[in-house]
JSON list of C-alpha atoms in Angstrom, two decimals:
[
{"chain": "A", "resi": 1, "resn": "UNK", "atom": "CA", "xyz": [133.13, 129.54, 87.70]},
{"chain": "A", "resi": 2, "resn": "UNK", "atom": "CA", "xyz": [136.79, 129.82, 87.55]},
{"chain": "A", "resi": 3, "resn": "UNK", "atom": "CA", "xyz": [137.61, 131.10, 83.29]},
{"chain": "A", "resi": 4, "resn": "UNK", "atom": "CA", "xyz": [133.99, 132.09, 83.15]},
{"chain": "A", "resi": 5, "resn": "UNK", "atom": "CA", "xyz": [133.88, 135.77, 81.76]},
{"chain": "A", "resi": 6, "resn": "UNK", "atom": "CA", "xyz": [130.17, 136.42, 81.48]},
{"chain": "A", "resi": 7, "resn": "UNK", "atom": "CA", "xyz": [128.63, 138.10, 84.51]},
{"chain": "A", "resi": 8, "resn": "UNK", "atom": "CA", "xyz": [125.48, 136.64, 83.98]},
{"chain": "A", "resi": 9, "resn": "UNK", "atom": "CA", "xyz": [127.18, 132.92, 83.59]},
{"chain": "A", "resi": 10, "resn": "UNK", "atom": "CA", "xyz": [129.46, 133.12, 86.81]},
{"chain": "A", "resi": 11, "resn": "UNK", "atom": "CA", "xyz": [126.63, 134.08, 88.46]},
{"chain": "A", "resi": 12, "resn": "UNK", "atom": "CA", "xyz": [124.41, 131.75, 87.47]},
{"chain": "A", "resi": 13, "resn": "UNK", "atom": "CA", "xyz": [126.50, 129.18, 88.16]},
{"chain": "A", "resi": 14, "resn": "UNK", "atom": "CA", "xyz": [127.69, 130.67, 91.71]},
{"chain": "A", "resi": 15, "resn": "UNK", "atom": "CA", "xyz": [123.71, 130.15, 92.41]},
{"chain": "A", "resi": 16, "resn": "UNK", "atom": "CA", "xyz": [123.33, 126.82, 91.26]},
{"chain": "A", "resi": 17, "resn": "UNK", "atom": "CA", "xyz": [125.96, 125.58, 93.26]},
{"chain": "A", "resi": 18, "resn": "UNK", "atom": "CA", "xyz": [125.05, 127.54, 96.44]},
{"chain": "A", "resi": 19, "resn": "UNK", "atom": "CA", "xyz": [121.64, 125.89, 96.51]},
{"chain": "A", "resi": 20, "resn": "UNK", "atom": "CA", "xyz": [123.56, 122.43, 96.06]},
{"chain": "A", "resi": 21, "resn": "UNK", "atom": "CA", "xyz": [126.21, 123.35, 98.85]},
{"chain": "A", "resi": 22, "resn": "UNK", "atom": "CA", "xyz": [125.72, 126.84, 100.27]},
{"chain": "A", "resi": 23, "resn": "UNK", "atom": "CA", "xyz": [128.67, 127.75, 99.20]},
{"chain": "A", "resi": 24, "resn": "UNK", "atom": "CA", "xyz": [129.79, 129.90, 95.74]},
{"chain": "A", "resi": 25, "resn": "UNK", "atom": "CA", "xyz": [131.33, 128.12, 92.78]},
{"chain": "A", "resi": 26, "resn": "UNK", "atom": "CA", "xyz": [134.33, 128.22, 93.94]},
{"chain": "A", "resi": 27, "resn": "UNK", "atom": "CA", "xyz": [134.06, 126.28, 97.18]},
{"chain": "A", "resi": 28, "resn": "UNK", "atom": "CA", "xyz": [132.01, 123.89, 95.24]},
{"chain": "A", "resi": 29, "resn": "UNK", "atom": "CA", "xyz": [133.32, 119.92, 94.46]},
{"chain": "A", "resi": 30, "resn": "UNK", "atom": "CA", "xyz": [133.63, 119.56, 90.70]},
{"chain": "A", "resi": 31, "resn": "UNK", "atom": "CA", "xyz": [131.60, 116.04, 91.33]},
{"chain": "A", "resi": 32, "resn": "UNK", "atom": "CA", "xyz": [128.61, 117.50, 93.08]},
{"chain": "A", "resi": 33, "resn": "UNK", "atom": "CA", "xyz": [128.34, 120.30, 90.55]},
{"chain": "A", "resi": 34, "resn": "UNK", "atom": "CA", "xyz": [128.84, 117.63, 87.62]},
{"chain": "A", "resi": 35, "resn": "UNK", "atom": "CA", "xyz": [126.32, 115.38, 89.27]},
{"chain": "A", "resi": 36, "resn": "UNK", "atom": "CA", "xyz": [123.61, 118.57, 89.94]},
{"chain": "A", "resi": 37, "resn": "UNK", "atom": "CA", "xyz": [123.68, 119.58, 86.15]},
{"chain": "A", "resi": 38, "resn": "UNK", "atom": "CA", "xyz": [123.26, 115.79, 85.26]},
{"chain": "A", "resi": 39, "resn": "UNK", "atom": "CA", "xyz": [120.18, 115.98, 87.22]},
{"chain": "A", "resi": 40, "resn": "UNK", "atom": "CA", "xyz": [119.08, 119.22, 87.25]},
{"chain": "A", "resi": 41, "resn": "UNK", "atom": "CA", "xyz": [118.05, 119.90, 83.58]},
{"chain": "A", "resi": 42, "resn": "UNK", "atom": "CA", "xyz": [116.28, 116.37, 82.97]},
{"chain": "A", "resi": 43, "resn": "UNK", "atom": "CA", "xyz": [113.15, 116.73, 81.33]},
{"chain": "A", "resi": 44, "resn": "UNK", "atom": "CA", "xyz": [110.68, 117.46, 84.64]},
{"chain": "A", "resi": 45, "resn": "UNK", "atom": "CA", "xyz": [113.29, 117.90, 87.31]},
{"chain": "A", "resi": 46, "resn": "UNK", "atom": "CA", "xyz": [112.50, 120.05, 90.59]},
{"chain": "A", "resi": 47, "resn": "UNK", "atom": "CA", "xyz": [114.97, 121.66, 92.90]},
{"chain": "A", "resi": 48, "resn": "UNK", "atom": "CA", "xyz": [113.12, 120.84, 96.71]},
{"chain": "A", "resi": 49, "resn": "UNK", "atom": "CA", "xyz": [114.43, 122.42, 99.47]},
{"chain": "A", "resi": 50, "resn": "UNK", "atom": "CA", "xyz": [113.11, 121.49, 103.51]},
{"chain": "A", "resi": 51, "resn": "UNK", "atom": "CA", "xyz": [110.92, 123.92, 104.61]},
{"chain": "A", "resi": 52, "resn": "UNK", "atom": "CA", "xyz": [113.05, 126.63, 107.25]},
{"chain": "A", "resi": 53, "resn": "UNK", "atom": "CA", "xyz": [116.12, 126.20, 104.83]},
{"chain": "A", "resi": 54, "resn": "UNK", "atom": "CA", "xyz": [119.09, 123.88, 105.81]},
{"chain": "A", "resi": 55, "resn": "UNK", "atom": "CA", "xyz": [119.08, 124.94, 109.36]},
{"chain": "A", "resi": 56, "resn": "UNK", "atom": "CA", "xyz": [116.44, 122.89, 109.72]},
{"chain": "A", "resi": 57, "resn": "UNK", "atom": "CA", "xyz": [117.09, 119.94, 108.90]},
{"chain": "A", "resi": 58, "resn": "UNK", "atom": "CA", "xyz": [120.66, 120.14, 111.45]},
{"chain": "A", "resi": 59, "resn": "UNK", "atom": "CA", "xyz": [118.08, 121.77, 114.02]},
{"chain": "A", "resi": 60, "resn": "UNK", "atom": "CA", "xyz": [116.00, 118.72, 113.86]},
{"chain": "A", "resi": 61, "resn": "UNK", "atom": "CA", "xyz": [119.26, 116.25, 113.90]},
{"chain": "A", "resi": 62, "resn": "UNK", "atom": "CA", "xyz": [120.44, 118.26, 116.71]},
{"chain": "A", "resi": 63, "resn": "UNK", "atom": "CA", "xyz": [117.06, 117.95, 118.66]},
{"chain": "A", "resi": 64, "resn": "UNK", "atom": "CA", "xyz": [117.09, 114.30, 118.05]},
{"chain": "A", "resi": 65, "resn": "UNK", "atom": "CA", "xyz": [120.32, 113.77, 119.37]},
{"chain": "A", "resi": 66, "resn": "UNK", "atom": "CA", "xyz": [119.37, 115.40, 122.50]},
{"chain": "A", "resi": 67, "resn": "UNK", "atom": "CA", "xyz": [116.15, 113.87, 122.82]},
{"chain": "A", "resi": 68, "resn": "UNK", "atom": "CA", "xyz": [118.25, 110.57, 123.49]},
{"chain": "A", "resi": 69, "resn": "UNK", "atom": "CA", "xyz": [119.96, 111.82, 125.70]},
{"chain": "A", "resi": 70, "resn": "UNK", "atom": "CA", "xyz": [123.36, 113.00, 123.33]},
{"chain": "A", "resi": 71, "resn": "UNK", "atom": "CA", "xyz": [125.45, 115.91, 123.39]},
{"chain": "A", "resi": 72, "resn": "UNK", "atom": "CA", "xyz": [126.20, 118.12, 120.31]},
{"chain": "A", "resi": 73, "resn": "UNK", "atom": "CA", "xyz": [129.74, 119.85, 121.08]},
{"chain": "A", "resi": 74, "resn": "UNK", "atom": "CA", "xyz": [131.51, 122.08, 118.58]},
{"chain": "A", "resi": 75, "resn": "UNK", "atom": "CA", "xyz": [135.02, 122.22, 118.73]},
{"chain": "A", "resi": 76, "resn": "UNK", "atom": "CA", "xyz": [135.69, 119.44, 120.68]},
{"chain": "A", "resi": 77, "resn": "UNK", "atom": "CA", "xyz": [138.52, 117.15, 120.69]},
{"chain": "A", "resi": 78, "resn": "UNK", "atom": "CA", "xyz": [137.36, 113.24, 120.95]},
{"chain": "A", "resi": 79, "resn": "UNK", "atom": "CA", "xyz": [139.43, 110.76, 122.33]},
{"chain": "A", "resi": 80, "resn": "UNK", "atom": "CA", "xyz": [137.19, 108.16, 123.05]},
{"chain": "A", "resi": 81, "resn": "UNK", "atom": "CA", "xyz": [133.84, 107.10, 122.15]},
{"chain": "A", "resi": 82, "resn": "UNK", "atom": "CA", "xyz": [132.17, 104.56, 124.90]},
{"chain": "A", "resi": 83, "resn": "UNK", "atom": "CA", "xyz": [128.85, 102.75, 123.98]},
{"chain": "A", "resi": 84, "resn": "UNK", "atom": "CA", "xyz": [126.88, 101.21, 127.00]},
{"chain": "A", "resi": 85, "resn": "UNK", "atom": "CA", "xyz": [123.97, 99.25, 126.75]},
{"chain": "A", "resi": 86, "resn": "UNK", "atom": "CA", "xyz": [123.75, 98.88, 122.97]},
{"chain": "A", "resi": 87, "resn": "UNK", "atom": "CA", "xyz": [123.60, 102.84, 122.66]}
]
């Protein structure tokens, strides 16, 4: 929202883009905000969101991952990647 005076504008915007990316405006890609306003005032368009927000969708990721067996690390440096069996 960067030259955007109007309170109500900015802030507008700063929503828009936080349900596209959780983040403000400002941390926003031009692209993704340029593609969500193509979108997002066609005649009938709906903004979905996952029931439990975000966090559940990389909850859900996360459990599947574990579920075969995988490991979610944060932080982590990788140096190799070994795939046995066809996993």
């Amino acid at each position: 929202a960067a030259g955007i005076r109007d309170t109500f504008t900015r802030r507008w915007l700063d929503l828009l883009c936080f349900c596209l990316s959780g983040m403000p405006s400002t941390g926003t890609v031009t692209a993704e905000m340029a593609m969500m306003f193509g979108e997002f005032y066609k005649p009938g368009a709906t903004m979905d969101y996952p029931i439990g927000g975000v966090k559940a969708i990389i909850n859900s990721l996360v459990r599947g991952l574990e579920r075969h067996g995988g490991q979610l690390r944060l932080r982590s440096r990788v140096t190799e990647i070994v795939a046995e069996g066809g996993r």
